Tab-separated table of C-alpha atoms in Angstrom:
chain	number	residue	atom	x	y	z
Y	1	MET	CA	8.014	30.308	-4.749
Y	2	THR	CA	5.298	30.983	-2.038
Y	3	ASP	CA	5.546	29.268	1.234
Y	4	PHE	CA	2.202	27.031	0.556
Y	5	ALA	CA	4.255	26.153	-2.750
Y	6	GLN	CA	7.153	25.260	-1.337
Y	7	GLN	CA	4.943	23.145	1.397
Y	8	VAL	CA	3.469	21.430	-1.417
Y	9	GLU	CA	6.771	20.749	-3.297
Y	10	SER	CA	8.317	19.440	-0.044
Y	11	LEU	CA	5.967	16.244	0.184
Y	12	ARG	CA	6.572	15.338	-3.517
Y	13	PRO	CA	9.243	12.595	-2.460
Y	14	GLN	CA	6.775	10.788	0.228
Y	15	LEU	CA	4.164	11.567	-2.586
Y	16	LEU	CA	6.104	9.959	-5.293
Y	17	ARG	CA	7.415	6.877	-3.231
Y	18	TYR	CA	4.165	5.686	-2.371
Y	19	ALA	CA	2.816	6.279	-6.189
Y	20	ARG	CA	5.591	4.006	-7.407
Y	21	SER	CA	4.990	1.433	-4.977
Y	22	GLN	CA	1.266	1.555	-6.193
Y	23	LEU	CA	1.899	1.947	-9.805
Y	24	ARG	CA	5.199	0.194	-10.226
Y	25	ASN	CA	6.076	2.106	-13.200
Y	26	ASP	CA	7.965	5.368	-12.730
Y	27	ALA	CA	6.567	7.264	-15.344
Y	28	TRP	CA	3.009	6.493	-14.387
Y	29	ALA	CA	4.030	7.628	-10.718
Y	30	GLU	CA	5.658	10.928	-11.935
Y	31	ASP	CA	2.518	11.509	-13.895
Y	32	ALA	CA	0.210	11.260	-11.023
Y	33	VAL	CA	2.420	12.991	-8.591
Y	34	SER	CA	2.679	15.924	-10.860
Y	35	ASP	CA	-1.046	16.073	-12.051
Y	36	THR	CA	-1.481	15.960	-7.789
Y	37	LEU	CA	0.691	18.969	-7.043
Y	38	LEU	CA	-0.694	20.762	-10.197
Y	39	ALA	CA	-3.944	20.367	-8.657
Y	40	ALA	CA	-3.157	21.498	-5.380
Y	41	LEU	CA	-1.002	24.580	-6.895
Y	42	GLU	CA	-3.980	25.867	-8.952
Y	43	LYS	CA	-6.533	25.758	-6.276
Y	44	PRO	CA	-4.859	26.318	-2.813
Y	45	GLN	CA	-8.092	27.393	-1.422
Y	46	GLY	CA	-9.291	24.138	-1.620
Y	47	PHE	CA	-7.184	23.473	1.356
Y	48	GLY	CA	-8.807	24.488	3.920
Y	49	GLY	CA	-6.327	23.389	7.015
Y	50	ALA	CA	-8.948	21.033	8.373
Y	51	SER	CA	-6.325	18.255	8.322
Y	52	ALA	CA	-2.784	18.091	7.598
Y	53	LEU	CA	-1.506	19.572	3.956
Y	54	LYS	CA	0.007	15.890	3.505
Y	55	THR	CA	-3.130	14.157	4.099
Y	56	TRP	CA	-5.009	16.672	1.556
Y	57	LEU	CA	-2.392	15.833	-1.047
Y	58	VAL	CA	-2.957	12.225	-0.692
Y	59	GLY	CA	-6.462	12.301	-0.950
Y	60	ILE	CA	-5.885	14.253	-4.317
Y	61	LEU	CA	-3.363	11.699	-5.388
Y	62	LYS	CA	-5.843	8.354	-4.773
Y	63	HIS	CA	-7.834	9.905	-7.340
Y	64	LYS	CA	-4.792	10.712	-9.417
Y	65	LEU	CA	-3.554	7.005	-8.937
Y	66	ILE	CA	-7.350	5.652	-9.846
Y	67	ASP	CA	-6.894	7.726	-13.004
Y	68	GLN	CA	-3.630	6.250	-13.926
Y	69	LEU	CA	-5.042	2.810	-13.505
Y	70	ARG	CA	-7.667	3.047	-15.719
Y	71	ARG	CA	-5.829	4.809	-18.446
Y	72	HIS	CA	-3.397	2.100	-18.575
Y	73	ALA	CA	-6.021	-0.791	-17.818
Y	74	ARG	CA	-5.323	-2.532	-21.212
Y	75	GLU	CA	-1.836	-3.675	-20.002
Y	76	ALA	CA	-2.118	-7.217	-18.926
Y	77	THR	CA	-1.343	-7.855	-15.010
Y	78	VAL	CA	1.635	-10.430	-14.797
Y	79	LEU	CA	1.863	-12.899	-12.106
Y	80	ASP	CA	5.282	-13.906	-11.218
Y	81	ARG	CA	6.643	-17.022	-9.444
Y	82	GLU	CA	6.113	-15.314	-5.664
Y	83	ASP	CA	2.676	-14.333	-6.407
Y	84	SER	CA	1.796	-18.098	-6.676
Y	85	GLU	CA	3.576	-19.364	-4.018
Y	86	ASP	CA	1.801	-21.620	-1.334
Y	87	LEU	CA	2.332	-19.758	2.262
Y	88	ASP	CA	-0.758	-21.556	3.597
Y	89	ALA	CA	1.551	-24.497	3.557
Y	90	LEU	CA	4.623	-22.733	5.035
Y	91	MET	CA	2.240	-21.354	7.683
Y	92	PHE	CA	-0.352	-23.701	8.448
Y	93	ASP	CA	-0.492	-27.346	9.416
Y	94	GLU	CA	-2.787	-29.984	7.539
Y	95	THR	CA	-5.904	-29.048	10.046
Y	96	GLY	CA	-5.405	-25.497	9.633
Y	97	HIS	CA	-3.440	-24.416	12.833
Y	98	TRP	CA	-0.689	-22.293	12.965
Y	99	ARG	CA	2.589	-24.018	12.670
Y	100	GLU	CA	4.264	-21.233	15.063
Y	101	THR	CA	1.823	-19.683	17.068
Y	102	PRO	CA	1.889	-15.845	16.263
Y	103	VAL	CA	3.043	-13.244	19.090
Y	104	ASP	CA	-0.259	-11.941	20.601
Y	105	TRP	CA	-0.013	-8.106	19.249
Y	106	ALA	CA	-2.726	-7.007	22.226
Y	107	ASP	CA	-3.685	-3.642	21.122
Y	108	GLN	CA	-0.148	-2.824	19.863
Y	109	PRO	CA	-1.374	-2.383	16.037
Y	110	GLU	CA	-3.840	0.486	17.136
Y	111	ALA	CA	-1.560	2.231	19.419
Y	112	LEU	CA	1.332	1.779	17.456
Y	113	CYS	CA	-0.219	3.054	14.005
Y	114	GLY	CA	0.393	6.576	14.772
Y	115	GLN	CA	3.987	6.175	15.116
Y	116	ARG	CA	6.286	7.076	12.231
Y	117	GLN	CA	8.649	4.301	12.893
Y	118	PHE	CA	5.885	1.838	12.751
Y	119	LEU	CA	4.234	3.300	9.490
Y	120	ALA	CA	7.988	3.003	8.242
Y	121	VAL	CA	7.926	-0.427	8.964
Y	122	LEU	CA	4.967	-1.307	7.341
Y	123	ASP	CA	5.812	0.493	4.381
Y	124	ALA	CA	9.207	-1.372	3.861
Y	125	CYS	CA	6.901	-4.512	4.217
Y	126	VAL	CA	4.883	-3.604	1.608
Y	127	GLU	CA	7.686	-3.209	-0.725
Y	128	LYS	CA	9.292	-6.414	0.068
Y	129	LEU	CA	5.656	-7.847	-1.320
Y	130	PRO	CA	5.764	-9.474	-4.796
Y	131	PRO	CA	4.823	-6.973	-7.275
Y	132	THR	CA	1.049	-8.126	-7.849
Y	133	GLN	CA	0.313	-9.008	-4.341
Y	134	GLY	CA	1.622	-5.428	-3.145
Y	135	ARG	CA	-0.298	-3.893	-5.925
Y	136	VAL	CA	-3.615	-5.431	-5.100
Y	137	PHE	CA	-2.969	-4.732	-1.600
Y	138	MET	CA	-2.758	-1.130	-1.910
Y	139	MET	CA	-5.511	-1.097	-4.344
Y	140	ARG	CA	-7.978	-2.710	-1.634
Y	141	GLU	CA	-6.872	-1.316	1.482
Y	142	TRP	CA	-4.946	2.380	0.762
Y	143	LEU	CA	-7.176	3.347	-2.482
Y	144	GLU	CA	-10.189	1.896	-1.387
Y	145	LEU	CA	-11.020	-0.180	-4.364
Y	146	ASP	CA	-13.633	-2.483	-4.701
Y	147	THR	CA	-13.771	-6.065	-5.738
Y	148	ASP	CA	-14.999	-5.365	-9.276
Y	149	GLU	CA	-12.878	-2.607	-9.756
Y	150	ILE	CA	-9.754	-4.104	-8.941
Y	151	CYS	CA	-10.232	-7.171	-10.774
Y	152	LYS	CA	-11.170	-4.917	-13.893
Y	153	GLU	CA	-8.253	-2.769	-14.017
Y	154	LEU	CA	-6.220	-5.795	-13.599
Y	155	ALA	CA	-7.916	-8.164	-15.315
Y	156	ILE	CA	-8.140	-10.939	-13.072
Y	157	THR	CA	-11.206	-13.035	-11.477
Y	158	SER	CA	-12.206	-12.415	-8.024
Y	159	THR	CA	-10.799	-15.622	-6.833
Y	160	ASN	CA	-7.550	-14.937	-7.927
Y	161	LEU	CA	-7.732	-11.536	-6.405
Y	162	TRP	CA	-8.625	-13.055	-3.223
Y	163	VAL	CA	-5.858	-15.432	-3.132
Y	164	LEU	CA	-3.466	-12.684	-3.776
Y	165	LEU	CA	-4.877	-10.586	-0.741
Y	166	HIS	CA	-4.392	-13.762	1.174
Y	167	ARG	CA	-1.337	-14.323	0.641
Y	168	ALA	CA	-0.170	-10.384	0.842
Y	169	ARG	CA	-1.872	-10.258	4.378
Y	170	LEU	CA	0.302	-13.440	5.467
Y	171	ARG	CA	3.728	-12.037	4.174
Y	172	LEU	CA	2.820	-8.553	5.987
Y	173	ARG	CA	1.734	-10.151	8.881
Y	174	ASP	CA	5.069	-12.135	8.866
Y	175	CYS	CA	7.153	-9.581	7.917
Y	176	LEU	CA	5.618	-7.241	10.764
Y	177	GLN	CA	6.273	-9.798	13.289
Y	178	ALA	CA	10.012	-9.907	12.442
Y	179	SER	CA	10.554	-6.553	11.977
Y	180	TRP	CA	8.213	-4.976	14.428
Y	181	PHE	CA	6.425	-7.091	17.085
Y	182	ASN	CA	9.530	-9.118	17.982
Y	183	ALA	CA	11.657	-5.776	17.701
Y	184	VAL	CA	9.238	-4.060	20.180
Y	185	GLY	CA	9.306	-7.233	22.299
Y	186	SER	CA	13.253	-7.621	22.531
Y	187	ALA	CA	13.750	-4.015	22.754
Y	188	GLY	CA	11.098	-3.169	25.695
Y	189	GLY	CA	9.216	-0.758	23.200
Y	190	ARG	CA	9.844	1.861	20.747
Y	191	ALA	CA	9.461	5.475	21.164
């Protein structure tokens, strides 16, 4: 096995974890990652070294995930009880103000995004989302699909999509608040 092939293969677990979180189906995730690795190994000259190998592979994986979603578009999206939970009533009062004012994150998100620890916490928070909320959040924010395409792929209305995204973002804010930003403040920062 060449050095390039070994480097590509060493990234399989990370790619597979992301694909599973997006597709919520182990077989589809395996297919997408296998297609990604095959594409990379068939055309190693496509990797020019202008970015990290992982970044290049993730770019390929994004396309393979979209292919998987399109291939399986006929399957219905099933919303569970957590997807319909009214978080607004829990987080906001009748006037629309926060029940508990969030801690000021200042410029921390931008400064911290590059830190592996923060990304691990963010990934864990996304994993905790109800399945449909996690899926629409990743489709929108990571795969950068537009509203019409997400709605078509999941057979949901745009209103439903926006509600799911709103709820996902509230849950992520709450999770990051508890798991990262409060921990940063109490620990005096992370390294």
